[in-house]
Coordinates of N, CA, C and O in Angstrom, one line a residue:
M1 N 95.4 118.1 123.5 CA 95.6 117.4 122.2 C 94.5 117.8 121.3 O 93.3 117.7 121.7
D2 N 94.8 118.1 120.0 CA 93.8 118.4 119.1 C 93.1 117.1 118.6 O 93.8 116.1 118.5
V3 N 91.9 117.1 118.2 CA 91.2 116.0 117.6 C 90.6 116.5 116.3 O 89.9 117.5 116.2
S4 N 90.9 115.8 115.2 CA 90.4 116.2 113.9 C 88.9 116.0 113.8 O 88.3 115.0 114.3
T5 N 88.3 116.8 113.0 CA 86.9 116.7 112.7 C 86.7 115.9 111.4 O 85.5 115.6 111.0
T6 N 87.7 115.6 110.7 CA 87.7 114.9 109.4 C 88.1 113.4 109.7 O 89.1 113.2 110.4
P7 N 87.3 112.4 109.3 CA 87.6 111.0 109.5 C 89.0 110.7 109.0 O 89.4 111.2 107.9
V8 N 89.7 109.8 109.7 CA 91.1 109.5 109.3 C 91.2 108.9 107.9 O 92.2 109.1 107.2
A9 N 90.2 108.1 107.5 CA 90.3 107.4 106.2 C 90.2 108.5 105.1 O 90.9 108.4 104.1
E10 N 89.4 109.5 105.3 CA 89.3 110.6 104.4 C 90.7 111.4 104.3 O 91.2 111.7 103.2
R11 N 91.3 111.6 105.5 CA 92.5 112.4 105.5 C 93.6 111.6 104.8 O 94.4 112.1 104.0
I12 N 93.7 110.3 105.0 CA 94.6 109.4 104.3 C 94.4 109.4 102.8 O 95.3 109.6 102.0
A13 N 93.1 109.3 102.4 CA 92.7 109.3 101.0 C 93.1 110.6 100.3 O 93.6 110.6 99.2
R14 N 92.9 111.7 101.0 CA 93.3 113.0 100.4 C 94.8 113.1 100.3 O 95.3 113.7 99.3
V15 N 95.5 112.6 101.2 CA 97.0 112.7 101.1 C 97.5 111.8 99.9 O 98.3 112.2 99.1
L16 N 96.9 110.6 99.8 CA 97.3 109.8 98.7 C 96.9 110.4 97.3 O 97.7 110.4 96.4
A17 N 95.7 111.0 97.2 CA 95.3 111.7 96.0 C 96.3 112.9 95.7 O 96.7 113.1 94.6
G18 N 96.5 113.7 96.8 CA 97.4 114.8 96.6 C 98.8 114.4 96.2 O 99.5 115.1 95.4
Q19 N 99.3 113.3 96.7 CA 100.6 112.8 96.3 C 100.7 112.5 94.9 O 101.7 112.7 94.2
R20 N 99.6 112.0 94.3 CA 99.6 111.6 92.9 C 99.3 112.7 92.0 O 99.7 112.7 90.8
I21 N 98.6 113.8 92.5 CA 98.2 114.9 91.6 C 99.1 116.1 91.7 O 99.4 116.7 90.7
S22 N 99.5 116.4 92.9 CA 100.2 117.7 93.1 C 101.6 117.7 92.6 O 102.4 116.7 92.8
A23 N 102.0 118.8 92.0 CA 103.4 119.0 91.6 C 104.4 119.0 92.8 O 105.6 118.8 92.6
N24 N 103.8 119.3 94.0 CA 104.7 119.2 95.2 C 105.1 117.8 95.5 O 105.9 117.6 96.4
A25 N 104.5 116.8 94.9 CA 104.8 115.4 95.1 C 105.1 114.8 93.8 O 106.1 115.2 93.1
Q26 N 104.4 113.8 93.3 CA 104.7 113.1 92.1 C 103.8 113.5 90.9 O 104.0 113.0 89.8
G27 N 102.9 114.4 91.1 CA 101.9 114.8 90.1 C 102.4 116.0 89.3 O 103.6 116.5 89.4
Q28 N 101.5 116.6 88.5 CA 101.8 117.6 87.6 C 101.1 119.0 88.0 O 101.5 120.0 87.5
E29 N 100.0 118.9 88.7 CA 99.2 120.1 89.0 C 99.9 121.0 90.0 O 100.2 120.6 91.1
E30 N 100.0 122.3 89.7 CA 100.6 123.3 90.6 C 99.6 123.6 91.7 O 100.0 123.9 92.8
S31 N 98.3 123.6 91.4 CA 97.3 123.9 92.3 C 96.3 122.7 92.3 O 95.4 122.6 91.4
A32 N 96.5 121.8 93.2 CA 95.8 120.5 93.1 C 94.5 120.4 94.0 O 93.8 119.4 93.9
S33 N 94.2 121.4 94.8 CA 93.2 121.2 95.8 C 91.8 120.9 95.2 O 91.1 120.0 95.7
R34 N 91.4 121.5 94.1 CA 90.1 121.2 93.5 C 90.1 119.8 93.0 O 89.1 119.1 93.2
E35 N 91.1 119.4 92.3 CA 91.1 118.0 91.8 C 91.1 117.0 92.9 O 90.4 116.0 92.9
V36 N 91.9 117.3 94.0 CA 91.9 116.4 95.1 C 90.5 116.3 95.7 O 90.0 115.2 96.1
D37 N 89.8 117.4 95.9 CA 88.5 117.5 96.4 C 87.5 116.6 95.5 O 86.6 116.0 96.1
S38 N 87.8 116.5 94.3 CA 86.9 115.8 93.4 C 87.2 114.3 93.3 O 86.3 113.5 92.9
V39 N 88.4 113.9 93.6 CA 88.8 112.5 93.4 C 89.2 111.7 94.7 O 89.5 110.5 94.6
W40 N 89.3 112.4 95.8 CA 89.8 111.7 97.0 C 89.0 110.4 97.3 O 89.6 109.4 97.8
R41 N 87.8 110.3 97.0 CA 87.0 109.1 97.3 C 87.5 107.9 96.6 O 87.3 106.8 97.0
D42 N 88.1 108.2 95.4 CA 88.7 107.1 94.6 C 89.8 106.4 95.4 O 90.2 105.3 95.0
Y43 N 90.4 107.1 96.3 CA 91.5 106.6 97.1 C 91.1 105.9 98.4 O 92.0 105.5 99.2
L44 N 89.8 105.9 98.7 CA 89.4 105.3 100.0 C 89.8 103.8 100.1 O 90.2 103.4 101.2
P45 N 89.7 103.0 99.1 CA 90.2 101.6 99.2 C 91.7 101.6 99.7 O 92.1 100.7 100.5
D46 N 92.5 102.4 99.1 CA 93.9 102.5 99.5 C 94.0 103.0 101.0 O 94.9 102.4 101.7
A47 N 93.2 103.9 101.4 CA 93.2 104.4 102.7 C 92.9 103.3 103.7 O 93.5 103.1 104.8
R48 N 91.9 102.5 103.3 CA 91.5 101.4 104.2 C 92.6 100.3 104.3 O 92.8 99.7 105.4
A49 N 93.3 100.1 103.2 CA 94.5 99.2 103.2 C 95.5 99.7 104.2 O 96.1 98.9 105.0
V50 N 95.8 101.0 104.2 CA 96.7 101.6 105.2 C 96.2 101.4 106.6 O 97.0 100.9 107.5
L51 N 94.9 101.6 106.9 CA 94.4 101.4 108.2 C 94.5 100.0 108.6 O 94.8 99.7 109.8
N52 N 94.2 99.0 107.7 CA 94.3 97.6 108.0 C 95.7 97.3 108.5 O 96.0 96.5 109.4
T53 N 96.7 97.9 107.8 CA 98.1 97.6 108.1 C 98.5 98.2 109.5 O 99.2 97.6 110.3
L54 N 97.8 99.3 109.9 CA 98.1 100.0 111.1 C 97.5 99.3 112.3 O 97.7 99.8 113.5
R55 N 96.6 98.3 112.1 CA 95.9 97.7 113.3 C 96.9 97.3 114.4 O 96.6 97.4 115.5
E56 N 98.0 96.7 114.0 CA 99.0 96.2 114.9 C 100.1 97.2 115.0 O 100.8 97.5 114.1
P57 N 100.3 97.7 116.2 CA 101.4 98.7 116.4 C 102.8 97.9 116.4 O 102.9 96.7 116.6
D58 N 103.8 98.6 116.0 CA 105.1 98.1 116.0 C 105.7 98.2 117.4 O 105.0 98.7 118.3
H59 N 106.9 97.7 117.7 CA 107.5 97.7 119.0 C 107.6 99.1 119.6 O 107.3 99.4 120.8
A60 N 108.0 100.1 118.8 CA 108.2 101.5 119.3 C 106.8 102.1 119.7 O 106.7 102.7 120.7
M61 N 105.8 101.8 118.8 CA 104.5 102.3 119.1 C 103.9 101.7 120.4 O 103.3 102.3 121.2
A62 N 104.1 100.4 120.5 CA 103.6 99.6 121.7 C 104.3 100.1 123.0 O 103.6 100.2 124.0
A63 N 105.6 100.4 122.9 CA 106.3 100.9 124.0 C 105.8 102.3 124.5 O 105.9 102.7 125.6
A64 N 105.3 103.1 123.5 CA 104.9 104.5 123.8 C 103.5 104.6 124.4 O 103.1 105.6 124.9
G65 N 102.7 103.5 124.2 CA 101.3 103.6 124.7 C 100.7 102.2 124.8 O 101.4 101.2 124.8
D66 N 99.4 102.2 124.9 CA 98.6 101.0 125.1 C 98.2 100.3 123.8 O 97.4 100.9 123.1
P67 N 98.8 99.2 123.4 CA 98.5 98.6 122.1 C 97.0 98.2 122.0 O 96.5 98.3 120.9
A68 N 96.4 97.9 123.0 CA 95.0 97.5 123.0 C 94.1 98.7 122.6 O 93.2 98.6 121.8
V69 N 94.5 99.9 123.2 CA 93.8 101.1 122.9 C 94.0 101.5 121.4 O 93.1 101.8 120.7
W70 N 95.2 101.4 121.0 CA 95.6 101.7 119.6 C 94.7 100.8 118.6 O 94.2 101.3 117.7
E71 N 94.7 99.5 118.9 CA 94.0 98.6 118.0 C 92.5 99.0 118.0 O 91.9 99.0 116.9
R72 N 91.9 99.3 119.1 CA 90.5 99.7 119.1 C 90.3 101.0 118.3 O 89.3 101.2 117.7
M73 N 91.2 101.9 118.5 CA 91.1 103.2 117.7 C 91.2 103.0 116.2 O 90.3 103.5 115.4
V74 N 92.1 102.1 115.8 CA 92.2 101.9 114.3 C 91.0 101.1 113.8 O 90.5 101.4 112.8
L75 N 90.6 100.1 114.6 CA 89.4 99.4 114.2 C 88.2 100.3 114.1 O 87.3 100.1 113.2
A76 N 88.0 101.3 115.0 CA 86.9 102.2 114.9 C 87.1 103.0 113.6 O 86.0 103.3 112.9
A77 N 88.3 103.4 113.2 CA 88.5 104.1 112.0 C 88.1 103.3 110.8 O 87.5 103.8 109.8
I78 N 88.5 102.0 110.8 CA 88.2 101.1 109.7 C 86.6 101.0 109.6 O 86.1 101.1 108.5
K79 N 86.0 100.8 110.7 CA 84.5 100.6 110.7 C 83.9 101.9 110.1 O 82.9 101.8 109.3
E80 N 84.4 103.0 110.6 CA 83.8 104.3 110.1 C 84.0 104.5 108.6 O 83.2 105.1 107.9
S81 N 85.1 103.9 108.0 CA 85.4 104.1 106.6 C 84.7 103.2 105.7 O 84.7 103.4 104.5
R82 N 84.0 102.2 106.2 CA 83.3 101.3 105.3 C 82.2 102.0 104.6 O 81.4 102.8 105.2
P83 N 82.0 101.6 103.4 CA 80.9 102.3 102.6 C 79.5 101.8 103.2 O 79.4 100.7 103.7
E84 N 78.6 102.7 103.2 CA 77.2 102.4 103.6 C 76.6 101.3 102.7 O 76.8 101.4 101.4
T85 N 76.0 100.4 103.2 CA 75.3 99.4 102.4 C 73.8 99.7 102.4 O 73.2 100.0 103.4
V86 N 73.2 99.6 101.2 CA 71.8 99.8 101.1 C 71.1 98.5 100.8 O 71.5 97.8 99.9
V87 N 70.1 98.2 101.6 CA 69.4 96.9 101.4 C 68.1 97.3 100.8 O 67.3 98.1 101.3
L88 N 67.8 96.7 99.6 CA 66.6 97.0 98.9 C 65.6 95.9 99.1 O 65.8 94.8 99.3

């Protein structure tokens, strides 16, 4: 099984940005990769919302695997996606 080197929150944010920007989806840009590269971080709050929704597997997902493992995996992705806080 392949394992991505890109954090899942970033991948979700890039998909959401591409969906709104690319002419292949709902956007206007025929070549959207540069614009997606420059704005995907703006979609991180939406990506975190998706991850929060995915914490609980549905019945089909639970039947296919271990729901406790799934929850731990999604919680790890949520934790990784949180912005760094700087204490001054």
